PDB file of C-alpha atoms in Angstrom:
ATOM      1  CA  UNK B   1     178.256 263.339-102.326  1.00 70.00           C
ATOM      2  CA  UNK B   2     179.438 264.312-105.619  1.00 79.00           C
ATOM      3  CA  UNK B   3     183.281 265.689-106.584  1.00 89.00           C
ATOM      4  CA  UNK B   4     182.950 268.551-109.394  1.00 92.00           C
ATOM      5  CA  UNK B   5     184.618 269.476-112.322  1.00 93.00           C
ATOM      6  CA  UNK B   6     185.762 272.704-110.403  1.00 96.00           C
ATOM      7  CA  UNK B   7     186.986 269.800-107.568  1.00 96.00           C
ATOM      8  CA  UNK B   8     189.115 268.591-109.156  1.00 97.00           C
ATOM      9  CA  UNK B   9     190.977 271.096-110.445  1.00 97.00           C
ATOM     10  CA  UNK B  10     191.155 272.440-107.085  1.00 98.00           C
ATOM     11  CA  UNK B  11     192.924 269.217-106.008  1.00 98.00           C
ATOM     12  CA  UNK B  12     194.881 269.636-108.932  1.00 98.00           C
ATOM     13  CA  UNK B  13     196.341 272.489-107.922  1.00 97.00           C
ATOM     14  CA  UNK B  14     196.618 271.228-104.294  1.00 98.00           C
ATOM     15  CA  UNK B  15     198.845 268.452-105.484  1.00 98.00           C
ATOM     16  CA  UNK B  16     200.926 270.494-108.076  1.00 98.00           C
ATOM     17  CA  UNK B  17     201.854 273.329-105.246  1.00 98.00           C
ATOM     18  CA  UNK B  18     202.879 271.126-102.972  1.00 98.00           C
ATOM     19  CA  UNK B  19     205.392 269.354-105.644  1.00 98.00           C
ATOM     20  CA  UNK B  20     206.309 273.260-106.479  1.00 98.00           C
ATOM     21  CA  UNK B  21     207.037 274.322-102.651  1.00 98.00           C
ATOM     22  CA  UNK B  22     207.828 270.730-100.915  1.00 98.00           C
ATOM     23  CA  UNK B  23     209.261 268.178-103.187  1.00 98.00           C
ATOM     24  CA  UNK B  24     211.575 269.711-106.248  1.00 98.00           C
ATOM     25  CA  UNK B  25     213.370 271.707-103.029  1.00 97.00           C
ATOM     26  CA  UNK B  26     214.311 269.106-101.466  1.00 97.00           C
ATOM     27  CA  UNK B  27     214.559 266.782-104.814  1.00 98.00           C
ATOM     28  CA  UNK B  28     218.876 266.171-104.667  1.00 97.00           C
ATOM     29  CA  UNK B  29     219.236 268.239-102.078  1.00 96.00           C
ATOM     30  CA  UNK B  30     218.457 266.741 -98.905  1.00 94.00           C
ATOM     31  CA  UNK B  31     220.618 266.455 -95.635  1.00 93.00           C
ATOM     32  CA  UNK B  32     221.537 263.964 -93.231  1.00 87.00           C
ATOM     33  CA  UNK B  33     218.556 264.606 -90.988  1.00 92.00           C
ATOM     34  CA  UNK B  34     216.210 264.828 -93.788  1.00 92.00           C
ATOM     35  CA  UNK B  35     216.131 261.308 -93.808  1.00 92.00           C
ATOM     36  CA  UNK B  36     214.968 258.775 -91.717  1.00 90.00           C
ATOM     37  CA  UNK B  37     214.535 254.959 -91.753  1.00 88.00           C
ATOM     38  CA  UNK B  38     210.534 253.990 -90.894  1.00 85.00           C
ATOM     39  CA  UNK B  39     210.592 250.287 -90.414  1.00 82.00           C
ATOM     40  CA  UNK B  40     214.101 249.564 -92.374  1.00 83.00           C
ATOM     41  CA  UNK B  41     216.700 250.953 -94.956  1.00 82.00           C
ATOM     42  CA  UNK B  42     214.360 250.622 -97.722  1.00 82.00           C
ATOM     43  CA  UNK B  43     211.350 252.324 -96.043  1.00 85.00           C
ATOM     44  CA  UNK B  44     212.254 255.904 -95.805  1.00 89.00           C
ATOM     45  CA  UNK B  45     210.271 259.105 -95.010  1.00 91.00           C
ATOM     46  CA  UNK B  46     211.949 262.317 -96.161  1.00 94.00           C
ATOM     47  CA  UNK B  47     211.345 266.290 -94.999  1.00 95.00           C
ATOM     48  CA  UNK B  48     209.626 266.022 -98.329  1.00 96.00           C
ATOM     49  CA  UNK B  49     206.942 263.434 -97.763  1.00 95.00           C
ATOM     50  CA  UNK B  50     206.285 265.270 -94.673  1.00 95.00           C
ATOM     51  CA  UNK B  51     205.572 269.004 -95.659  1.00 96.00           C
ATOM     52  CA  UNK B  52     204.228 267.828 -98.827  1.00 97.00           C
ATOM     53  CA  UNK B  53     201.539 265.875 -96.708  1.00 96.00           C
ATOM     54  CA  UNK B  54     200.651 268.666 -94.811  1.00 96.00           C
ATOM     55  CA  UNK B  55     200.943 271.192 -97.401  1.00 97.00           C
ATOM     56  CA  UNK B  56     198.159 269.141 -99.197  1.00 98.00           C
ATOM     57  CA  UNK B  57     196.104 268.037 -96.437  1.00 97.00           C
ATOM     58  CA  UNK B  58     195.687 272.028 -94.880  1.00 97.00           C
ATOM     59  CA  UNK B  59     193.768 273.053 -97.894  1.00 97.00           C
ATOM     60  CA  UNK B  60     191.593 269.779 -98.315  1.00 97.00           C
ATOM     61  CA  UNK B  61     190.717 270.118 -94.938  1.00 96.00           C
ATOM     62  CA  UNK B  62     189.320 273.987 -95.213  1.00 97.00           C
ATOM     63  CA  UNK B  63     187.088 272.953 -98.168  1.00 97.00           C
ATOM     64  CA  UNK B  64     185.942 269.741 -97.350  1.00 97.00           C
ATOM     65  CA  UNK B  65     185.936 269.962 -93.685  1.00 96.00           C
ATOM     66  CA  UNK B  66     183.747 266.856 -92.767  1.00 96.00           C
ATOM     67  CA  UNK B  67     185.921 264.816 -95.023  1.00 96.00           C
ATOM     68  CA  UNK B  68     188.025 261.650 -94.198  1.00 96.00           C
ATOM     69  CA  UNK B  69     191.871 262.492 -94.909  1.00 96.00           C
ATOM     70  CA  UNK B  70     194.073 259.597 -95.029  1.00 96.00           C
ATOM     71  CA  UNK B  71     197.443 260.654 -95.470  1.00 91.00           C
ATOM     72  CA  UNK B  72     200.893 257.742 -95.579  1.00 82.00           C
ATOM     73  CA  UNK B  73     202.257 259.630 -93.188  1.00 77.00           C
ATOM     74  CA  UNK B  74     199.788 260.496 -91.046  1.00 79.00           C
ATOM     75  CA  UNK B  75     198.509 256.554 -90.882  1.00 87.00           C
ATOM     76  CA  UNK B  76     201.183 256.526 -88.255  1.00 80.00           C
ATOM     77  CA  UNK B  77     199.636 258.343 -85.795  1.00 81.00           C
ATOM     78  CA  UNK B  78     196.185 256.901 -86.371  1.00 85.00           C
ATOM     79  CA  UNK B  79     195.623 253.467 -88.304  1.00 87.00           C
ATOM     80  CA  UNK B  80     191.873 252.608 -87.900  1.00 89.00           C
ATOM     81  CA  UNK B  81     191.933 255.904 -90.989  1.00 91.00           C
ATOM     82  CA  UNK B  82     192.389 253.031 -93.753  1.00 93.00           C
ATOM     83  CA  UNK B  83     189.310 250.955 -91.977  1.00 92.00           C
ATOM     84  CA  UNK B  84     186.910 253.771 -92.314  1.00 94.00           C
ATOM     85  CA  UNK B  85     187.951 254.154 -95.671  1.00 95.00           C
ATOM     86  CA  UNK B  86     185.012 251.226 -96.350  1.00 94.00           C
ATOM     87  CA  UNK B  87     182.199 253.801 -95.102  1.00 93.00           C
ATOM     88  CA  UNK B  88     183.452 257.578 -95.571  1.00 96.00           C
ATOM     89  CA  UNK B  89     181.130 259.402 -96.804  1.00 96.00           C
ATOM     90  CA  UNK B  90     184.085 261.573 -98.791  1.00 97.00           C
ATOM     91  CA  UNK B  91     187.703 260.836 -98.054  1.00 97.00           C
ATOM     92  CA  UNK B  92     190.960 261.641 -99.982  1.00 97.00           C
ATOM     93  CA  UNK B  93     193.965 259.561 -99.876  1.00 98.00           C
ATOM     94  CA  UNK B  94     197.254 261.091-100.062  1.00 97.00           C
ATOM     95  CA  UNK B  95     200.852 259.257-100.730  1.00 96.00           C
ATOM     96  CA  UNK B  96     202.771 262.772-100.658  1.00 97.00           C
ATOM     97  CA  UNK B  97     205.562 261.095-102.407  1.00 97.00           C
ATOM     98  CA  UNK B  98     205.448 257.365-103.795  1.00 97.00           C
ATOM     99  CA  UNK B  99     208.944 256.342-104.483  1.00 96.00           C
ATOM    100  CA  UNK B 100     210.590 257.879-101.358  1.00 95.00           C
ATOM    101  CA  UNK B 101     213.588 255.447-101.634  1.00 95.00           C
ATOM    102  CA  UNK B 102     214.129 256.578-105.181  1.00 97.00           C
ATOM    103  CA  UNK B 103     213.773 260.230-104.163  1.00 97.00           C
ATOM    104  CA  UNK B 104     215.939 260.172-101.456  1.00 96.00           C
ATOM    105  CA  UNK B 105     218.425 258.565-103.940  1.00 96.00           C
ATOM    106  CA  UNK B 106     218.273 261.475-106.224  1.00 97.00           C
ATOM    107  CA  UNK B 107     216.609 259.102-108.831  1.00 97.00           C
ATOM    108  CA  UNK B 108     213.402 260.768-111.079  1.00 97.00           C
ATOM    109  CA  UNK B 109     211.331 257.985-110.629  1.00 98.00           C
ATOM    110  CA  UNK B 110     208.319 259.003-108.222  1.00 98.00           C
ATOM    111  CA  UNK B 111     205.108 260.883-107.817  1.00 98.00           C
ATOM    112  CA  UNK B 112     202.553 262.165-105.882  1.00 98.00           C
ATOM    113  CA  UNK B 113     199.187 260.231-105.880  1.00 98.00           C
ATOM    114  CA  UNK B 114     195.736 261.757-104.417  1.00 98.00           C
ATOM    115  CA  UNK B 115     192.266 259.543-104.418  1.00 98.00           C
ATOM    116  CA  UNK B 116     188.885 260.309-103.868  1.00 98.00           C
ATOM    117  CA  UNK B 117     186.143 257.929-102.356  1.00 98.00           C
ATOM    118  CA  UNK B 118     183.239 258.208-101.625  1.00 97.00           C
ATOM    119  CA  UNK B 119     180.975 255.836 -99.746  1.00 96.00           C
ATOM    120  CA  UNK B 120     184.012 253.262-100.699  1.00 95.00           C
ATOM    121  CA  UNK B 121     184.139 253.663-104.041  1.00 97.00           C
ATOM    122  CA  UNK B 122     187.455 255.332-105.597  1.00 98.00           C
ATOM    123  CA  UNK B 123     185.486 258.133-107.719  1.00 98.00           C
ATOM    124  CA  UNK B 124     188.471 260.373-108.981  1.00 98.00           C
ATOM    125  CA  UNK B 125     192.450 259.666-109.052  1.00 98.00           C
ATOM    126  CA  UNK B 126     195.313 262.254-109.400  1.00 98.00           C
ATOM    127  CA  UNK B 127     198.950 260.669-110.302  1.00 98.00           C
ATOM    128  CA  UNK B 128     201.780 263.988-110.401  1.00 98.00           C
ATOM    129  CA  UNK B 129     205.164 263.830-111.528  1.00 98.00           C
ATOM    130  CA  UNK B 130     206.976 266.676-110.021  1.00 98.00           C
ATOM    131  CA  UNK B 131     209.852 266.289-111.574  1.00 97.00           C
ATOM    132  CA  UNK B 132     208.443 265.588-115.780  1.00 96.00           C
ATOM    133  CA  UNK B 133     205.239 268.070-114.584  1.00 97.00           C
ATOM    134  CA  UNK B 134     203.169 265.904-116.175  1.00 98.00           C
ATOM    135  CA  UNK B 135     199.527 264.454-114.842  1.00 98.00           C
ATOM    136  CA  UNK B 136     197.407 261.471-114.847  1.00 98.00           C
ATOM    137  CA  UNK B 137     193.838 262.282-113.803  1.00 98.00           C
ATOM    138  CA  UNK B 138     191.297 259.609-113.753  1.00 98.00           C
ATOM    139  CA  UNK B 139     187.076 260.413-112.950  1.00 97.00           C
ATOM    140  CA  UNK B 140     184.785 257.486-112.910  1.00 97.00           C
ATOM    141  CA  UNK B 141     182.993 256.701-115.630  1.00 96.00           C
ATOM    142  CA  UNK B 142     185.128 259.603-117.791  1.00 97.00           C
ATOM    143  CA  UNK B 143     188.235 257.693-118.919  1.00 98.00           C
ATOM    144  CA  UNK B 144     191.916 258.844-117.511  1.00 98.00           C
ATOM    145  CA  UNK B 145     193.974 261.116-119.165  1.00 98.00           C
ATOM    146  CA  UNK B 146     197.291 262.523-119.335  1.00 98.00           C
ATOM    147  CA  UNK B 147     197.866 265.498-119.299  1.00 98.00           C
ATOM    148  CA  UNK B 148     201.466 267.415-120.119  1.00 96.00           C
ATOM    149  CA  UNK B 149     203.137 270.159-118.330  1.00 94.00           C
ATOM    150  CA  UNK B 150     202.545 272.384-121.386  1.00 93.00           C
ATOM    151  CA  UNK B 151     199.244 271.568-121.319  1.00 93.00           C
ATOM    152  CA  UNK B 152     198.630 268.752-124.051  1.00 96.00           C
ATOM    153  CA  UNK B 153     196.329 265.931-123.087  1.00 96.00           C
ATOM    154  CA  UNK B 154     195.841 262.385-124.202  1.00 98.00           C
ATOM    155  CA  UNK B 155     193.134 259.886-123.685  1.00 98.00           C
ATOM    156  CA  UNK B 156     194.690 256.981-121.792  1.00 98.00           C
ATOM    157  CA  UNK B 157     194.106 253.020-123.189  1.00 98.00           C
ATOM    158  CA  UNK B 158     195.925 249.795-121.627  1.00 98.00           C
ATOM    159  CA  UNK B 159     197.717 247.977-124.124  1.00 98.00           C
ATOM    160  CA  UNK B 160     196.431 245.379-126.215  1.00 98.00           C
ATOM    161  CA  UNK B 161     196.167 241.877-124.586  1.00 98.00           C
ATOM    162  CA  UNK B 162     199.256 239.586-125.991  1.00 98.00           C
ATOM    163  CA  UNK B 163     200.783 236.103-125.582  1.00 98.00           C
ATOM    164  CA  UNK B 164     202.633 235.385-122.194  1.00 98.00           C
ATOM    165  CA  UNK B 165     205.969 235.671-123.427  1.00 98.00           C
ATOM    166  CA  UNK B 166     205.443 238.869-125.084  1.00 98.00           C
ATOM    167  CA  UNK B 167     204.142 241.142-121.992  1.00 98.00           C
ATOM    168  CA  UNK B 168     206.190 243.273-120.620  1.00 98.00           C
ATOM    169  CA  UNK B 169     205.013 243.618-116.692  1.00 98.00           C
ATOM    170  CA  UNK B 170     205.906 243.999-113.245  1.00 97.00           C
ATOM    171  CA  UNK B 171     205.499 242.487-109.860  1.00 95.00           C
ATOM    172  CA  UNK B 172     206.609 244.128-106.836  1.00 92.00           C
ATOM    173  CA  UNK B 173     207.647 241.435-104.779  1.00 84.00           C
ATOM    174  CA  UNK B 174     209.511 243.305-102.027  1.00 81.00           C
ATOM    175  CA  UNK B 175     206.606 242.673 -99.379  1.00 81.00           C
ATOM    176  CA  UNK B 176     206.125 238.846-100.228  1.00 87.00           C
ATOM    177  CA  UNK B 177     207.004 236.198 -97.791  1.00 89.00           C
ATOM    178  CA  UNK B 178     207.890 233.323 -98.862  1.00 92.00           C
ATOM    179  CA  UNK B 179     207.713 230.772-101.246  1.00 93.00           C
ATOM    180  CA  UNK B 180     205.634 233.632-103.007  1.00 92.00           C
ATOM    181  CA  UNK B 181     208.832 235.543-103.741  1.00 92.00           C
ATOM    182  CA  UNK B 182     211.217 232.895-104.930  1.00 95.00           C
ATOM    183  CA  UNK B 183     207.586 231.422-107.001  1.00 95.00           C
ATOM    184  CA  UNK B 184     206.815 234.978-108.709  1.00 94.00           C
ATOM    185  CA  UNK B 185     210.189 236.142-109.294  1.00 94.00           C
ATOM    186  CA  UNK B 186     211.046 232.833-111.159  1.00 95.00           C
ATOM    187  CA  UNK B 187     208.072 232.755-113.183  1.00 96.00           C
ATOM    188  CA  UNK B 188     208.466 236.603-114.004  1.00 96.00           C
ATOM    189  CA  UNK B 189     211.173 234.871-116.832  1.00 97.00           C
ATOM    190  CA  UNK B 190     207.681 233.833-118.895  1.00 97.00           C
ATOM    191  CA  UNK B 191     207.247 237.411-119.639  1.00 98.00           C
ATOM    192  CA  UNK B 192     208.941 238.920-122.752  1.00 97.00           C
ATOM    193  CA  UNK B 193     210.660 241.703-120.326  1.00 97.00           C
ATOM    194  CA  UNK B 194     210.216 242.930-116.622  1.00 96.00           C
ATOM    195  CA  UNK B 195     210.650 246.021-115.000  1.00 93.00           C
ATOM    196  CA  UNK B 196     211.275 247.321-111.073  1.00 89.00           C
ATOM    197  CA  UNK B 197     210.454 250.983-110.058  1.00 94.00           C
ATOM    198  CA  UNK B 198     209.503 250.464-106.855  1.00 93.00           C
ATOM    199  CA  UNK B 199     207.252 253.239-107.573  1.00 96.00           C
ATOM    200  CA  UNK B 200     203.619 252.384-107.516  1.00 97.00           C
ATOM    201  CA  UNK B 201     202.639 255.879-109.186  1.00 97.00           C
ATOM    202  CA  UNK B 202     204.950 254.660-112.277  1.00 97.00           C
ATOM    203  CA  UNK B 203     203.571 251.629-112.000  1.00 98.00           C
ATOM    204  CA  UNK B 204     199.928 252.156-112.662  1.00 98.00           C
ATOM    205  CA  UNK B 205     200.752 255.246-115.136  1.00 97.00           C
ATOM    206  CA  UNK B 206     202.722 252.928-117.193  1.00 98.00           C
ATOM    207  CA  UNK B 207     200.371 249.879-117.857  1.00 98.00           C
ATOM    208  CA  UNK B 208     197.088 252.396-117.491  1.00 98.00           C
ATOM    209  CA  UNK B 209     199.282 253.801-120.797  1.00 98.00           C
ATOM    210  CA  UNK B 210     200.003 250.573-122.382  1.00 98.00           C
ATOM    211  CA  UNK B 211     203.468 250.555-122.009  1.00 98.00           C
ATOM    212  CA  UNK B 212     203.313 247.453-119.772  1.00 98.00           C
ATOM    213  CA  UNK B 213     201.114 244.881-119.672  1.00 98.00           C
ATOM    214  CA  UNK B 214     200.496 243.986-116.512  1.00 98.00           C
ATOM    215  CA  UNK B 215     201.649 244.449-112.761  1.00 98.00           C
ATOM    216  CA  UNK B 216     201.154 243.089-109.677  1.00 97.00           C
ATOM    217  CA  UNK B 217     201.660 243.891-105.793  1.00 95.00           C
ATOM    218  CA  UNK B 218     201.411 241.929-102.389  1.00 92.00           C
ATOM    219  CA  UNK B 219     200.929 244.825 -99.977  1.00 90.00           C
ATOM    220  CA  UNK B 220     197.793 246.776-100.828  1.00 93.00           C
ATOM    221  CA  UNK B 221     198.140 250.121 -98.726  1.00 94.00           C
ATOM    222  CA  UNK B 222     195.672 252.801-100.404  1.00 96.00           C
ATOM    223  CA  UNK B 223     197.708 255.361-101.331  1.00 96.00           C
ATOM    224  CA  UNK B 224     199.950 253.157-103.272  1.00 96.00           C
ATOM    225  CA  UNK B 225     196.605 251.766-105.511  1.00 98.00           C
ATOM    226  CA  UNK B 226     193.419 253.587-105.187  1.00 98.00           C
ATOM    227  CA  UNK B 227     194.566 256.421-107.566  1.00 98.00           C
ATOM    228  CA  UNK B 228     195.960 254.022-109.975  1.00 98.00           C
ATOM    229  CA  UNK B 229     193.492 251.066-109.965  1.00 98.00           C
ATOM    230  CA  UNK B 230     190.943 253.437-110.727  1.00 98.00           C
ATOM    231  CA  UNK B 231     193.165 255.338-113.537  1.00 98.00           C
ATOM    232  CA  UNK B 232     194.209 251.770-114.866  1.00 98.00           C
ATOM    233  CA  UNK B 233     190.676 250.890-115.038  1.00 98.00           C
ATOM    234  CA  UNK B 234     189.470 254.043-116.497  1.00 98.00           C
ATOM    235  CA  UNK B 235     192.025 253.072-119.155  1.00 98.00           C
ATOM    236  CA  UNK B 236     190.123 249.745-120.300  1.00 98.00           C
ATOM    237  CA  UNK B 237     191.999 247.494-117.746  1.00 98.00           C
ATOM    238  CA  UNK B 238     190.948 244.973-115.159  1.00 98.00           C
ATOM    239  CA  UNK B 239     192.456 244.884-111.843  1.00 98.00           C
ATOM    240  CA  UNK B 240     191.152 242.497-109.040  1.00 98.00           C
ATOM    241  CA  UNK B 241     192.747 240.488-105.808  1.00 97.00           C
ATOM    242  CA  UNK B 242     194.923 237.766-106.432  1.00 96.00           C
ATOM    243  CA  UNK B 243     191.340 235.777-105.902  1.00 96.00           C
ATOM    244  CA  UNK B 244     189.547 237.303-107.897  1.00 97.00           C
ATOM    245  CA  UNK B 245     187.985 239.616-106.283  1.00 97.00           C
ATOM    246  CA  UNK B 246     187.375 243.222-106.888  1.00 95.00           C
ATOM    247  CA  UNK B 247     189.517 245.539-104.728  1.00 96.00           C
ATOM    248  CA  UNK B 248     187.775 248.159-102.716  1.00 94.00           C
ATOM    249  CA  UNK B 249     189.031 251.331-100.523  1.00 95.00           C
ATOM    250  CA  UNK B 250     189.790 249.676 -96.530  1.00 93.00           C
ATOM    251  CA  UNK B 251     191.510 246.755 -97.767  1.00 93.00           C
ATOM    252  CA  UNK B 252     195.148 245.863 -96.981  1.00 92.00           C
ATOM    253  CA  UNK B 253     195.757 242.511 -97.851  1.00 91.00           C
ATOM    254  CA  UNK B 254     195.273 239.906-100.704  1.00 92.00           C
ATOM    255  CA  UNK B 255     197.583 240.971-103.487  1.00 94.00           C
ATOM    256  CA  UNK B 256     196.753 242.793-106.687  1.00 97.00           C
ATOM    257  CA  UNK B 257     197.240 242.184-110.287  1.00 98.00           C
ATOM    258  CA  UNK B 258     196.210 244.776-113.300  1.00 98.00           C
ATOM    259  CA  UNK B 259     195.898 243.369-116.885  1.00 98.00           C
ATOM    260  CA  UNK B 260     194.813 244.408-120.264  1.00 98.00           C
ATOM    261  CA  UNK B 261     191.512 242.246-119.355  1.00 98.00           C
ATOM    262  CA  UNK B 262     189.865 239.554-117.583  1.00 98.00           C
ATOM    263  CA  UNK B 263     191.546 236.879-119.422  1.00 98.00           C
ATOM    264  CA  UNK B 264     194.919 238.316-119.531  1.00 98.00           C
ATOM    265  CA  UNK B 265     194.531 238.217-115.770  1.00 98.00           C
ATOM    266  CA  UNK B 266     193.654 235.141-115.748  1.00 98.00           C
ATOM    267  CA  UNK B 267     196.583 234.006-117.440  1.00 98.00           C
ATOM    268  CA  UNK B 268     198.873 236.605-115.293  1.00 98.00           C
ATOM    269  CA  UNK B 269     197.331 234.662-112.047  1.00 97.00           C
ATOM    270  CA  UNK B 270     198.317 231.621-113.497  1.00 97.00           C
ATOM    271  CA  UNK B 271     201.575 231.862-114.912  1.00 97.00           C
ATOM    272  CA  UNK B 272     203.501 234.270-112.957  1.00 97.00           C
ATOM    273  CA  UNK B 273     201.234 233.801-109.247  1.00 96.00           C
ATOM    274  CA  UNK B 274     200.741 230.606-109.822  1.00 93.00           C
ATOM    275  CA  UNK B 275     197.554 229.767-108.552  1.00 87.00           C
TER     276      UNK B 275
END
């Protein structure tokens, strides 16, 4: 199975009309019942993450109907989706909007993030910001760009490998259990300066355009990485488990770090994981 150039603009377009008719509607303007807690305060799913699912899913589905969809929202209702991730022959992955805390707060920091695999390999990545209108879209083997809502486009390259204490990186440590979180968020002070979005689509766009260094996550749910490991790596970076290993489509747990390259993650493992 092969994705086209045609493809992906199509999914283009699926992900920037559902930002158009789902998410800047509803972006500072949602009401009391457009908002409900998942699994706590901080894990929220808004009218917008809903409709913005479907409204890309409906299309996906009519022109690849034999495909896998995995959509956040829809894991709910059916988790053994992310499992079959390892074998699909074509699946998309859909986080309709990453950053819903920040989006229900009426903050600009979020996205919408679309992956393609096929046979579990992450073969295309889409990373929209609905509100800025601008684009990261990553094909492997064909670099990641970034593309502005007038149109402009840039060639995207991970910044240039650099001493410990003067990164400038990230590690999501909301999902860590301890004495992982006290251990990383102490030894994030090595770094030259640290940043939180809690926002995995800002995330990877940021150190896939060399603007950070390096970041890192505990919880490795799809839609928050496939898009962005792949764009980040498209970019000149390596990203692997916090062992080592390469991280593939179907997995959920072992932590993630992205770095300029091998031996910046090395020392990232080291100094701020600490193992």
């Amino acid at each position: 199975m092969t994705i086209s150039d045609q493809d992906i603009l199509f999914l283009d377009e699926c992900v920037k009309e559902a930002a158009r008719a789902e998410i800047m509607p509803r972006f500072r303007n949602l009401g009391d019942t457009d908002v409900l807690e998942k699994t706590s305060a901080t894990d929220l799913v808004t009218q917008a993450d809903l409709l913005a699912e479907h409204r890309i899913t409906a299309p996906l589905k009519q022109r690849f109907p034999s495909a896998l969809v995995v959509g956040e929202e829809a894991y709910d209702a059916d988790k053994s989706v992310v499992r079959a991730l390892a074998d699909a022959e074509l699946a998309f992955v859909i986080d309709p909007v990453d950053g819903t805390f920040n989006f229900a707060a009426g903050l600009p920091v979020f996205g919408t993030m679309l992956a393609v695999t096929v046979r579990g390999e992450t073969v295309a990545g889409i990373i929209h910001d609905p509100a800025l209108g601008d684009t990261v879209t990553a094909i492997k083997g064909a670099g990641a760009f970034l593309t502005r809502r007038e149109g402009q486009s840039s060639r995207l390259k991970v910044a240039e490998p650099a001493a410990m204490n003067q990164m400038v990186g990230g590690m999501s440590w909301a999902h860590m259990e301890e004495p992982d979180r006290s251990r990383i968020c102490a030894n994030m002070a090595k770094a030259r300066m640290t940043f939180a979005f809690n926002c995995s689509a800002y995330e990877y766009w940021m150190v896939a355009s060399g603007k950070m260094h390096f970041i890192g996550h505990a919880k490795l749910m799809p839609w928050d990485h496939l898009a962005g490991v792949l764009a980040h790596q498209e970019a000149g970076g390596h990203t692997a488990k916090f062992d080592g290993t390469l991280y593939r489509p179907g997995e959920t747990t072992g932590g993630i770090i992205s770095a300029p390259d091998k031996e910046s993650w090395q020392l990232i493992r080291r100094e701020i994981v600490g193992i």
